[in-house]
Coordinates of C-alpha atoms and ligand atoms in Angstrom, one line a residue:
X1 CA -39.5 -12.1 42.6
X2 CA -37.2 -13.6 45.2
X3 CA -36.0 -16.9 43.9
X4 CA -36.5 -19.6 46.6
X5 CA -36.6 -22.8 44.6
X6 CA -34.2 -24.0 41.9
X7 CA -33.8 -26.9 39.6
X8 CA -30.4 -27.9 38.4
X9 CA -30.2 -29.8 35.2
X10 CA -26.8 -31.6 34.6
X11 CA -25.1 -32.6 37.8
X12 CA -21.5 -32.5 36.6
X13 CA -18.7 -30.4 37.9
X14 CA -20.5 -27.0 37.4
X15 CA -24.0 -28.2 38.2
X16 CA -23.0 -29.6 41.6
X17 CA -21.0 -26.5 42.4
X18 CA -24.0 -24.3 41.7
X19 CA -26.3 -26.6 43.6
X20 CA -23.9 -26.4 46.6
X21 CA -23.9 -22.6 46.9
X22 CA -27.6 -22.4 46.2
X23 CA -28.5 -24.9 48.9
X24 CA -26.0 -23.2 51.4
X25 CA -27.8 -19.9 50.7
X26 CA -31.2 -21.5 51.7
X27 CA -32.7 -22.4 48.3
X28 CA -34.5 -25.7 47.8
X29 CA -32.6 -27.4 44.9
X30 CA -33.9 -30.2 42.7
X31 CA -31.2 -32.2 40.9
X32 CA -31.7 -33.8 37.5
X33 CA -29.3 -35.5 35.1
X34 CA -30.0 -37.5 32.0
X35 CA -27.5 -40.1 32.9
X36 CA -28.9 -42.7 35.3
X37 CA -27.3 -42.4 38.7
X38 CA -25.4 -39.3 37.9
X39 CA -27.4 -37.0 40.1
X40 CA -27.2 -39.4 43.1
X41 CA -23.4 -39.6 42.6
X42 CA -23.2 -35.9 42.4
X43 CA -25.2 -35.5 45.6
X44 CA -23.1 -38.1 47.4
X45 CA -19.9 -36.3 46.5
X46 CA -21.3 -33.0 47.6
X47 CA -22.3 -34.6 50.9
X48 CA -18.6 -35.7 51.4
X49 CA -17.4 -32.2 50.5
X50 CA -19.8 -30.6 53.0
X51 CA -18.9 -33.1 55.7
X52 CA -15.2 -32.2 55.2
X53 CA -16.1 -28.5 55.5
X54 CA -17.9 -29.3 58.8
X55 CA -14.9 -31.3 60.1
X56 CA -12.7 -28.3 59.3
X57 CA -15.1 -26.1 61.2
X58 CA -16.1 -24.1 58.2
X59 CA -19.8 -25.0 58.7
X60 CA -21.7 -26.2 61.7
X61 CA -23.4 -29.6 62.0
X62 CA -26.8 -27.8 61.8
X63 CA -25.7 -26.0 58.5
X64 CA -24.5 -29.3 57.1
X65 CA -27.8 -31.0 57.8
X66 CA -30.0 -28.1 56.7
X67 CA -28.0 -27.8 53.4
X68 CA -28.3 -31.5 52.7
X69 CA -32.1 -31.4 53.5
X70 CA -32.5 -28.8 50.8
X71 CA -31.0 -30.9 48.0
X72 CA -33.3 -33.5 46.3
X73 CA -32.6 -35.8 43.4
X74 CA -35.5 -36.1 40.9
X75 CA -35.9 -39.1 38.7
X76 CA -38.0 -37.4 36.0
X77 CA -37.6 -34.0 34.5
X78 CA -41.3 -33.3 35.0
X79 CA -40.6 -32.9 38.7
X80 CA -39.0 -29.5 38.1
X81 CA -42.6 -28.1 37.9
X82 CA -43.2 -25.3 40.3
X83 CA -39.6 -24.0 40.8
X84 CA -38.8 -20.3 40.5
X85 CA -35.6 -20.9 38.5
X86 CA -34.1 -23.7 36.3
X87 CA -30.3 -23.6 35.7
X88 CA -28.9 -25.9 33.1
X89 CA -25.3 -27.0 33.2
X90 CA -25.4 -29.8 30.6
X91 CA -23.2 -30.5 27.6
X92 CA -22.0 -27.4 25.7
X93 CA -24.1 -28.0 22.5
X94 CA -26.6 -25.5 21.3
X95 CA -29.1 -28.0 19.8
X96 CA -29.2 -30.1 23.0
X97 CA -29.5 -27.0 25.2
X98 CA -32.4 -25.6 23.0
X99 CA -34.2 -29.0 23.1
X100 CA -33.9 -29.1 26.9
X101 CA -35.3 -25.6 27.3
X102 CA -38.2 -26.3 24.9
X103 CA -39.0 -29.4 27.0
X104 CA -38.7 -27.3 30.2
X105 CA -41.1 -24.7 28.8
X106 CA -43.8 -27.3 28.7
X107 CA -43.3 -28.2 32.3
X108 CA -42.7 -25.0 34.2
X109 CA -44.9 -21.9 34.7
X110 CA -44.6 -18.8 32.5
X111 CA -43.0 -17.0 35.5
X112 CA -40.1 -19.5 35.9
X113 CA -36.8 -18.0 34.9
X114 CA -34.6 -20.2 32.7
X115 CA -30.8 -19.8 32.9
X116 CA -27.9 -21.3 31.0
X117 CA -24.4 -21.8 32.4
X118 CA -22.9 -21.8 28.9
X119 CA -19.4 -20.4 28.5
X120 CA -19.2 -20.1 24.8
X121 CA -22.6 -20.2 23.2
X122 CA -24.8 -17.1 22.5
X123 CA -27.5 -16.7 25.0
X124 CA -29.6 -14.9 22.3
X125 CA -29.2 -17.8 20.0
X126 CA -30.2 -20.4 22.7
X127 CA -33.3 -18.2 23.6
X128 CA -34.3 -17.9 19.9
X129 CA -35.7 -21.4 20.0
X130 CA -38.0 -20.7 22.9
X131 CA -41.7 -19.7 23.0
X132 CA -40.8 -17.1 25.6
X133 CA -37.2 -16.0 24.9
X134 CA -37.5 -13.1 27.3
X135 CA -37.3 -15.3 30.4
X136 CA -33.9 -16.8 29.5
X137 CA -30.5 -15.4 30.6
X138 CA -27.0 -16.6 30.9
X139 CA -25.8 -17.4 34.5
X140 CA -22.1 -18.1 33.9
X141 CA -20.2 -19.5 36.9
X142 CA -16.5 -20.4 37.1
X143 CA -14.9 -23.6 38.2
X144 CA -14.7 -24.4 41.2
X145 CA -18.0 -22.6 41.8
X146 CA -17.8 -22.3 45.6
X147 CA -14.4 -20.6 45.5
X148 CA -14.7 -18.5 42.4
X149 CA -17.0 -15.8 43.8
X150 CA -18.1 -14.3 40.5
X151 CA -20.9 -15.0 38.1
X152 CA -21.7 -13.3 34.8
X153 CA -25.4 -12.6 34.4
X154 CA -25.9 -12.4 30.7
X155 CA -28.7 -10.6 29.0
X156 CA -29.5 -11.9 25.5
X157 CA -31.2 -9.5 23.1
X158 CA -34.6 -10.6 24.2
X159 CA -33.9 -11.0 27.9
X160 CA -36.3 -9.0 30.2
X161 CA -34.7 -6.7 32.7
X162 CA -36.5 -8.2 35.6
X163 CA -34.8 -11.6 34.9
X164 CA -31.4 -10.0 35.1
X165 CA -32.3 -8.1 38.3
X166 CA -33.6 -11.3 40.0
X167 CA -30.4 -13.3 39.0
X168 CA -28.2 -10.5 40.2
X169 CA -30.0 -10.5 43.5
X170 CA -29.7 -14.3 43.8
X171 CA -26.0 -14.1 43.1
X172 CA -25.5 -11.8 46.0
X173 CA -27.5 -14.1 48.3
X174 CA -25.3 -17.0 47.3
X175 CA -22.2 -14.9 48.2
X176 CA -21.1 -14.3 44.6
X177 CA -20.6 -11.0 42.8
X178 CA -23.1 -10.9 39.9
X179 CA -22.0 -8.8 37.0
X180 CA -24.4 -7.7 34.3
X181 CA -23.0 -8.7 31.0
X182 CA -24.1 -8.2 27.4
X183 CA -24.4 -11.3 25.2
X184 CA -21.1 -11.2 23.3
X185 CA -18.4 -13.8 22.5
X186 CA -16.6 -14.8 25.7
X187 CA -18.8 -12.5 27.8
X188 CA -16.4 -10.5 30.1
X189 CA -13.9 -12.9 31.6
X190 CA -13.2 -15.3 28.7
X191 CA -13.0 -12.3 26.4
X192 CA -10.6 -10.3 28.6
X193 CA -8.5 -13.4 29.2
X194 CA -7.5 -13.5 25.5
X195 CA -4.7 -10.9 25.9
X196 CA -2.4 -12.6 28.4
X197 CA -1.8 -15.9 26.6
X198 CA -1.8 -14.6 23.0
X199 CA 0.7 -11.8 23.7
X200 CA 3.0 -14.2 25.6
X201 CA 2.8 -16.7 22.7
X202 CA 3.6 -13.9 20.2
X203 CA 6.7 -12.9 22.2
X204 CA 7.7 -16.6 22.4
X205 CA 7.2 -17.0 18.7
X206 CA 9.4 -13.9 18.0
X207 CA 12.2 -15.6 20.0
X208 CA 12.2 -12.8 22.6
X209 CA 12.8 -15.2 25.5
X210 CA 12.3 -18.8 26.5
X211 CA 9.1 -20.2 28.0
X212 CA 10.6 -20.3 31.5
X213 CA 12.0 -16.7 31.2
X214 CA 8.7 -15.3 30.0
X215 CA 6.8 -17.0 32.8
X216 CA 9.4 -15.7 35.3
X217 CA 9.2 -12.1 34.1
X218 CA 5.4 -12.1 34.2
X219 CA 5.2 -13.9 37.5
X220 CA 8.0 -12.3 39.5
X221 CA 8.3 -9.0 37.6
X222 CA 4.7 -8.1 36.6
X223 CA 3.0 -9.8 39.5
X224 CA 0.7 -12.4 37.8
X225 CA 0.1 -15.5 40.0
X226 CA 1.0 -17.9 37.2
X227 CA 3.1 -17.4 34.1
X228 CA 1.1 -17.7 30.8
X229 CA 2.7 -21.0 29.8
X230 CA 2.2 -22.6 33.3
X231 CA -1.4 -21.5 32.9
X232 CA -1.8 -23.0 29.4
X233 CA -0.4 -26.2 30.8
X234 CA -2.8 -26.2 33.7
X235 CA -5.9 -25.4 31.6
X236 CA -4.8 -27.7 28.8
X237 CA -4.5 -26.7 25.1
X238 CA -7.4 -28.9 24.1
X239 CA -9.6 -26.5 26.1
X240 CA -7.7 -23.2 25.6
X241 CA -6.7 -23.4 21.9
X242 CA -10.2 -23.8 20.6
X243 CA -11.4 -20.9 22.8
X244 CA -8.7 -18.7 21.3
X245 CA -9.7 -19.7 17.8
X246 CA -13.4 -19.3 18.6
X247 CA -13.2 -15.8 20.0
X248 CA -10.9 -14.7 17.2
X249 CA -13.4 -16.0 14.6
X250 CA -16.5 -14.8 16.3
X251 CA -15.1 -11.3 16.2
X252 CA -14.3 -11.7 12.5
X253 CA -10.5 -12.1 12.8
X254 CA -10.0 -9.2 15.1
X255 CA -6.2 -8.8 15.4
X256 CA -6.3 -8.3 19.2
X257 CA -7.4 -11.9 19.7
X258 CA -5.1 -13.5 17.1
X259 CA -4.1 -17.0 18.3
X260 CA -0.7 -18.5 17.5
X261 CA 0.2 -21.4 15.2
X262 CA 2.4 -22.8 17.9
X263 CA -0.5 -24.0 20.1
X264 CA -2.3 -25.5 17.1
X265 CA 0.8 -27.6 16.4
X266 CA 1.2 -28.6 20.1
X267 CA -2.4 -29.7 20.1
X268 CA -1.8 -31.8 17.0
X269 CA 1.1 -33.4 18.7
X270 CA -1.1 -34.0 21.8
X271 CA 1.3 -31.9 24.0
X272 CA -1.7 -30.3 25.7
X273 CA -0.3 -29.7 29.1
X274 CA 0.1 -31.1 32.6
X275 CA -2.6 -33.7 32.4
X276 CA -0.7 -35.6 29.7
X277 CA 2.7 -35.0 31.2
X278 CA 3.9 -32.5 28.5
X279 CA 2.9 -29.1 27.3
X280 CA 5.2 -26.1 27.4
X281 CA 6.9 -27.9 30.3
X282 CA 7.3 -31.6 31.0
X283 CA 5.8 -33.0 34.2
X284 CA 6.5 -36.0 36.4
X285 CA 3.8 -36.7 39.0
X286 CA 2.3 -33.3 38.3
X287 CA 5.6 -31.5 39.0
X288 CA 7.5 -29.4 36.4
X289 CA 10.8 -31.1 35.6
X290 CA 12.4 -28.9 32.9
X291 CA 12.0 -25.3 34.0
X292 CA 15.2 -23.5 33.0
X293 CA 17.1 -22.1 36.0
X294 CA 17.5 -18.3 36.4
X295 CA 20.2 -16.8 34.2
X296 CA 23.6 -16.7 35.9
X297 CA 24.8 -13.3 37.0
X298 CA 28.2 -12.6 35.3
X299 CA 31.1 -12.0 37.5
X300 CA 31.9 -8.3 37.0
X301 CA 33.7 -6.1 39.4
X302 CA 34.7 -3.1 37.3
X303 CA 32.0 -0.9 35.9
X304 CA 32.3 1.8 33.3
X305 CA 30.6 5.2 33.8
X306 CA 26.9 4.9 33.1
X307 CA 25.0 7.3 30.8
X308 CA 21.2 7.3 31.3
X309 CA 18.2 8.2 29.1
X310 CA 14.7 7.7 30.4
X311 CA 11.4 8.5 28.6
X312 CA 9.9 9.6 32.0
X313 CA 11.4 11.9 34.6
X314 CA 10.3 9.5 37.4
X315 CA 12.3 6.7 35.8
X316 CA 15.3 8.9 35.4
X317 CA 15.3 9.8 39.1
X318 CA 15.0 6.3 40.3
X319 CA 17.8 5.1 38.0
X320 CA 20.1 7.9 39.1
X321 CA 19.4 7.2 42.7
X322 CA 20.0 3.4 42.2
X323 CA 23.4 4.1 40.5
X324 CA 24.5 6.5 43.2
X325 CA 23.6 4.0 45.9
X326 CA 25.9 1.5 44.1
X327 CA 28.7 4.0 43.8
X328 CA 28.6 3.9 40.0
X329 CA 30.0 7.0 38.2
X330 CA 27.3 8.8 36.3
X331 CA 28.1 10.2 32.9
X332 CA 26.1 13.4 33.0
X333 CA 27.2 14.8 29.7
X334 CA 24.7 15.6 26.9
X335 CA 26.0 12.7 24.8
X336 CA 27.6 9.5 26.3
X337 CA 31.4 9.4 26.5
X338 CA 33.2 6.9 24.3
X339 CA 33.2 4.0 26.7
X340 CA 30.1 4.7 28.9
X341 CA 27.5 2.0 29.4
X342 CA 24.3 3.4 27.9
X343 CA 21.2 2.5 29.9
X344 CA 17.9 3.3 28.2
X345 CA 14.5 3.3 30.1
X346 CA 12.0 3.5 27.2
X347 CA 8.6 2.2 26.4
X348 CA 7.2 0.3 23.5
X349 CA 10.3 0.0 21.4
X350 CA 13.4 -2.2 21.1
X351 CA 16.9 -1.1 21.9
X352 CA 17.9 -0.6 18.3
X353 CA 15.0 1.7 17.7
X354 CA 15.6 3.6 20.9
X355 CA 19.3 4.0 20.2
X356 CA 18.7 5.3 16.7
X357 CA 15.9 7.6 17.9
X358 CA 18.3 9.1 20.5
X359 CA 21.4 9.1 18.3
X360 CA 23.5 7.0 20.8
X361 CA 25.8 4.0 20.1
X362 CA 23.8 0.8 19.9
X363 CA 26.8 -1.3 20.6
X364 CA 27.0 0.0 24.2
X365 CA 23.2 0.2 24.8
X366 CA 21.1 -1.9 27.1
X367 CA 17.4 -1.1 27.9
X368 CA 15.7 -1.7 31.2
X369 CA 12.0 -2.1 31.8
X370 CA 10.7 0.2 34.5
X371 CA 7.0 -0.3 33.9
X372 CA 6.6 -2.7 36.9
X373 CA 8.2 -2.1 40.2
X374 CA 11.9 -1.4 39.8
X375 CA 12.6 -3.2 43.0
X376 CA 11.4 -6.5 41.8
X377 CA 12.5 -8.9 39.0
X378 CA 14.2 -6.8 36.4
X379 CA 14.3 -7.2 32.6
X380 CA 17.2 -6.0 30.4
X381 CA 17.2 -5.9 26.7
X382 CA 20.5 -5.3 24.8
X383 CA 20.4 -4.5 21.1
X384 CA 21.5 -7.1 18.5
X385 CA 24.9 -5.4 18.4
X386 CA 25.5 -4.6 22.0
X387 CA 28.9 -5.9 23.0
X388 CA 29.0 -8.7 25.6
X389 CA 31.1 -6.8 28.2
X390 CA 28.4 -4.0 28.3
X391 CA 25.6 -6.6 28.6
X392 CA 27.4 -8.3 31.4
X393 CA 28.0 -5.0 33.2
X394 CA 24.4 -4.1 33.0
X395 CA 23.3 -7.5 34.2
X396 CA 25.7 -7.5 37.2
X397 CA 24.7 -3.9 38.0
X398 CA 21.0 -4.6 38.2
X399 CA 21.3 -8.0 39.8
X400 CA 22.8 -6.4 43.0
X401 CA 20.7 -6.7 46.2
X402 CA 19.8 -10.3 45.1
X403 CA 17.3 -9.1 42.5
X404 CA 16.4 -11.5 39.7
X405 CA 17.3 -10.3 36.2
X406 CA 16.2 -11.6 32.9
X407 CA 18.2 -10.6 29.8
X408 CA 15.9 -10.9 26.8
X409 CA 16.4 -10.6 23.0
X410 CA 15.2 -7.4 21.2
X411 CA 11.4 -6.9 21.3
X412 CA 9.2 -4.0 20.5
X413 CA 8.4 -3.2 24.1
X414 CA 9.6 -5.5 26.9
X415 CA 7.6 -8.6 27.7
X416 CA 5.8 -7.1 30.8
X417 CA 5.1 -3.9 28.8
X418 CA 3.6 -5.7 25.9
X419 CA 1.5 -8.2 27.9
X420 CA 0.3 -5.7 30.5
X421 CA -0.5 -3.1 27.9
X422 CA -2.5 -5.7 26.0
X423 CA -4.4 -6.9 29.1
X424 CA -5.3 -3.3 30.1
X425 CA -6.2 -2.2 26.5
X426 CA -8.5 -5.2 26.0
X427 CA -10.3 -4.6 29.3
X428 CA -10.7 -1.0 28.3
X429 CA -12.1 -2.0 24.9
X430 CA -14.6 -4.3 26.6
X431 CA -15.8 -1.2 28.5
X432 CA -15.8 0.8 25.2
X433 CA -18.0 -1.9 23.7
X434 CA -20.4 -1.5 26.6
X435 CA -20.3 -5.2 27.3
X436 CA -20.3 -4.3 31.0
X437 CA -19.5 -1.4 33.2
X438 CA -15.8 -0.6 33.8
X439 CA -16.1 -1.4 37.5
X440 CA -17.8 -4.7 36.8
X441 CA -15.2 -5.7 34.2
X442 CA -12.4 -4.8 36.6
X443 CA -13.9 -7.0 39.4
X444 CA -15.0 -9.8 37.1
X445 CA -11.5 -10.2 35.6
X446 CA -9.7 -10.0 38.9
X447 CA -12.0 -12.6 40.5
X448 CA -12.4 -14.8 37.4
X449 CA -8.8 -14.9 36.2
X450 CA -7.1 -14.4 39.5
X451 CA -5.1 -11.3 38.4
X452 CA -3.6 -9.4 41.4
X453 CA -5.7 -6.3 40.4
X454 CA -8.6 -5.6 38.1
X455 CA -7.0 -4.8 34.7
X456 CA -8.6 -1.3 34.4
X457 CA -7.5 -0.2 37.9
X458 CA -4.1 -1.8 37.1
X459 CA -3.9 0.5 34.2
X460 CA -4.5 3.5 36.5
X461 CA -1.9 2.2 38.9
X462 CA 0.8 1.9 36.2
X463 CA -0.3 5.1 34.5
X464 CA -2.7 5.2 31.6
X465 CA -0.4 7.6 29.7
X466 CA 2.4 5.1 29.9
X467 CA 0.2 2.3 28.7
X468 CA -1.0 4.5 25.8
X469 CA 2.7 5.4 25.0
X470 CA 3.6 1.6 24.9
X471 CA 0.7 0.8 22.6
X472 CA 1.2 3.8 20.3
X473 CA 4.9 3.1 19.9
X474 CA 4.5 -0.7 19.3
X475 CA 1.7 0.1 16.8
X476 CA 4.0 2.6 15.0
X477 CA 7.0 0.3 15.1
X478 CA 5.3 -2.9 14.0
X479 CA 2.3 -1.7 12.0
X480 CA 0.3 -4.5 13.8
X481 CA -3.3 -3.4 14.4
X482 CA -3.4 -5.7 17.4
X483 CA -1.7 -2.9 19.4
X484 CA -4.1 -0.1 18.4
X485 CA -5.2 1.7 21.6
X486 CA -8.8 1.5 22.5
X487 CA -10.7 4.8 22.2
X488 CA -11.7 4.2 25.9
X489 CA -8.0 4.3 26.9
X490 CA -7.0 7.1 24.6
X491 CA -9.6 9.5 25.8
X492 CA -9.1 8.9 29.5
X493 CA -5.3 9.0 29.2
X494 CA -5.4 12.2 27.3
X495 CA -7.8 13.9 29.6
X496 CA -5.9 12.5 32.6
X497 CA -8.9 10.7 34.0
X498 CA -9.2 7.4 35.7
X499 CA -9.7 4.5 33.3
X500 CA -12.7 3.6 35.5
X501 CA -14.3 6.9 34.6
X502 CA -17.6 6.5 32.9
X503 CA -19.5 9.0 30.8
X504 CA -21.4 11.6 32.9
X505 CA -24.5 11.7 30.7
Ligands
NAD1 N1 -16.1 -26.9 33.5 C1 -15.9 -25.6 33.5 O1 -14.8 -25.1 33.8 C2 -17.0 -24.7 33.1 C3 -17.0 -23.4 33.4 C4 -18.1 -22.5 33.1 C5 -19.1 -23.1 32.4 N2 -19.1 -24.4 32.0 C6 -20.3 -24.9 31.2 O2 -21.1 -25.6 32.1 C7 -21.8 -26.6 31.4 C8 -21.5 -28.0 32.1 O3 -20.1 -28.2 32.1 P1 -19.4 -29.2 33.1 O4 -18.0 -29.0 33.1 O5 -20.1 -29.2 34.5 O6 -19.8 -30.6 32.4 P2 -19.8 -32.1 33.0 O7 -19.5 -33.0 31.8 O8 -19.0 -32.2 34.2 O9 -21.4 -32.3 33.4 C9 -22.4 -32.3 32.5 C10 -23.5 -33.1 33.0 O10 -24.7 -32.9 32.2 C11 -25.3 -34.1 32.0 N3 -26.1 -34.0 30.8 C12 -25.7 -34.0 29.5 N4 -26.7 -33.8 28.7 C13 -27.8 -33.7 29.4 C14 -29.2 -33.5 29.1 N5 -29.7 -33.3 27.9 N6 -30.1 -33.4 30.2 C15 -29.6 -33.5 31.5 N7 -28.3 -33.7 31.8 C16 -27.5 -33.8 30.8 C17 -24.2 -35.1 31.9 O11 -24.7 -36.4 32.2 C18 -23.2 -34.6 33.0 O12 -23.5 -35.2 34.2 C19 -21.3 -26.5 29.9 O13 -22.2 -25.7 29.2 C20 -20.0 -25.8 30.1 O14 -19.6 -25.1 28.9 C21 -18.1 -25.2 32.3

């Protein structure tokens, strides 16, 4: 069936966003809200939005008029009769949603598709209350709908294939990428999104670096658009902390999703983020006022010889080349000379562990993170016994050419290593659980979370073997099952295949 007519129940933020893209795609849309006047208000606001788009030249006058002509407020829910599809975007409450769908079943024909925009409820559980559960699917959009060009089409256990196919086709007509998703907690995007914030919180809780420094490393070093704490402040902890707890509990306390006590406390103290003026940062008129400045580069002019160890040949080469360019004497002996600065480029371990593993003097050792582009923001990690003069030399050395440098406390794996490895591993495990195809997961997460790359192709870019090494070492060094590599990642890394590779049978 080609869906031509739609009814939208619940004309709040999401409902009106969905109504807009549907009407712009040529569908007749009927709008209903239980609150008197809400649908009218929603339509008026949408009219203003469309008029602005027209004034900016994004749509023509004809398109504006035609789109508005397709949108109609209905006073009684019975007036949805005859539509091809009903989408609900009402309050997030399973009993109320089930009651609405039962009511709708008495109004619409047996062929009408019913869809829910729920972000956290089980589609299967909502459908279980219906007379014909096979006609219900999840149709999960993201806010703001017209800009977030992704929608998860969620098949509950009873959902008929044709319903999924029709919704995927409609998604495309509305200019959105529809991704087929199994009904599981958090679906794809809210599930995959658990890694970024929880790992950053864990590093913060361990005292690895400050809020500003962790944000800086992940933004400027790793390439995320927003640091995790800036993002928490924007989303607000009254929204994101319950999501973290809910996904963790729905997966029966799976360590990979483990939330952190810190955000529960902040929530109790009502420090939920930007909207109240305080979260991880403080805000005045929506602007951060207490972001710590970048660390000062120490004034060092004399450098000792530098002895290098790198886990990977590639890292060894770029380090040597960098030091040669800076006219630094390289200590090329088997073991470092008595006063050489020891630079370690390792993965998934702290500097103490690396120095002991390699049998070098920890008091002169500083590790550098070479997972992300060496040319960008750099992270250094001295051991707990590294002498200050050696830390200062390393800092000054790698801050040359105006590069930002963060010096962090010891951590099993650097911040970018830990966070990126967790993000990639979780996306791989979503593929392993067959919640969606690897390609769909990759695209959904990129579009839904605004990551610079899909997490699975990001893993390919950084090297799946490196990601595997990080996870295996952190798992070994901490014993925390949170870091266990997904079988999806392990097999592909060991066989040297793309992480997007799917089974051939
Ligand atoms: N806001 C988001 O970022 C977001 C993203 C994805 C999904 N969702 C989901 O979309 C749904 C709606 O969220 P929202 O943010 O648009 O909420 P909202 O509060 O902006 O709008 C909800 C609207 O539904 C109406 N309503 C409530 N109960 C109703 C009923 N029984 N019948 C008819 N109308 C009813 C309300 O009057 C209100 O106008 C929820 O299920 C939510 O979980 C929200």
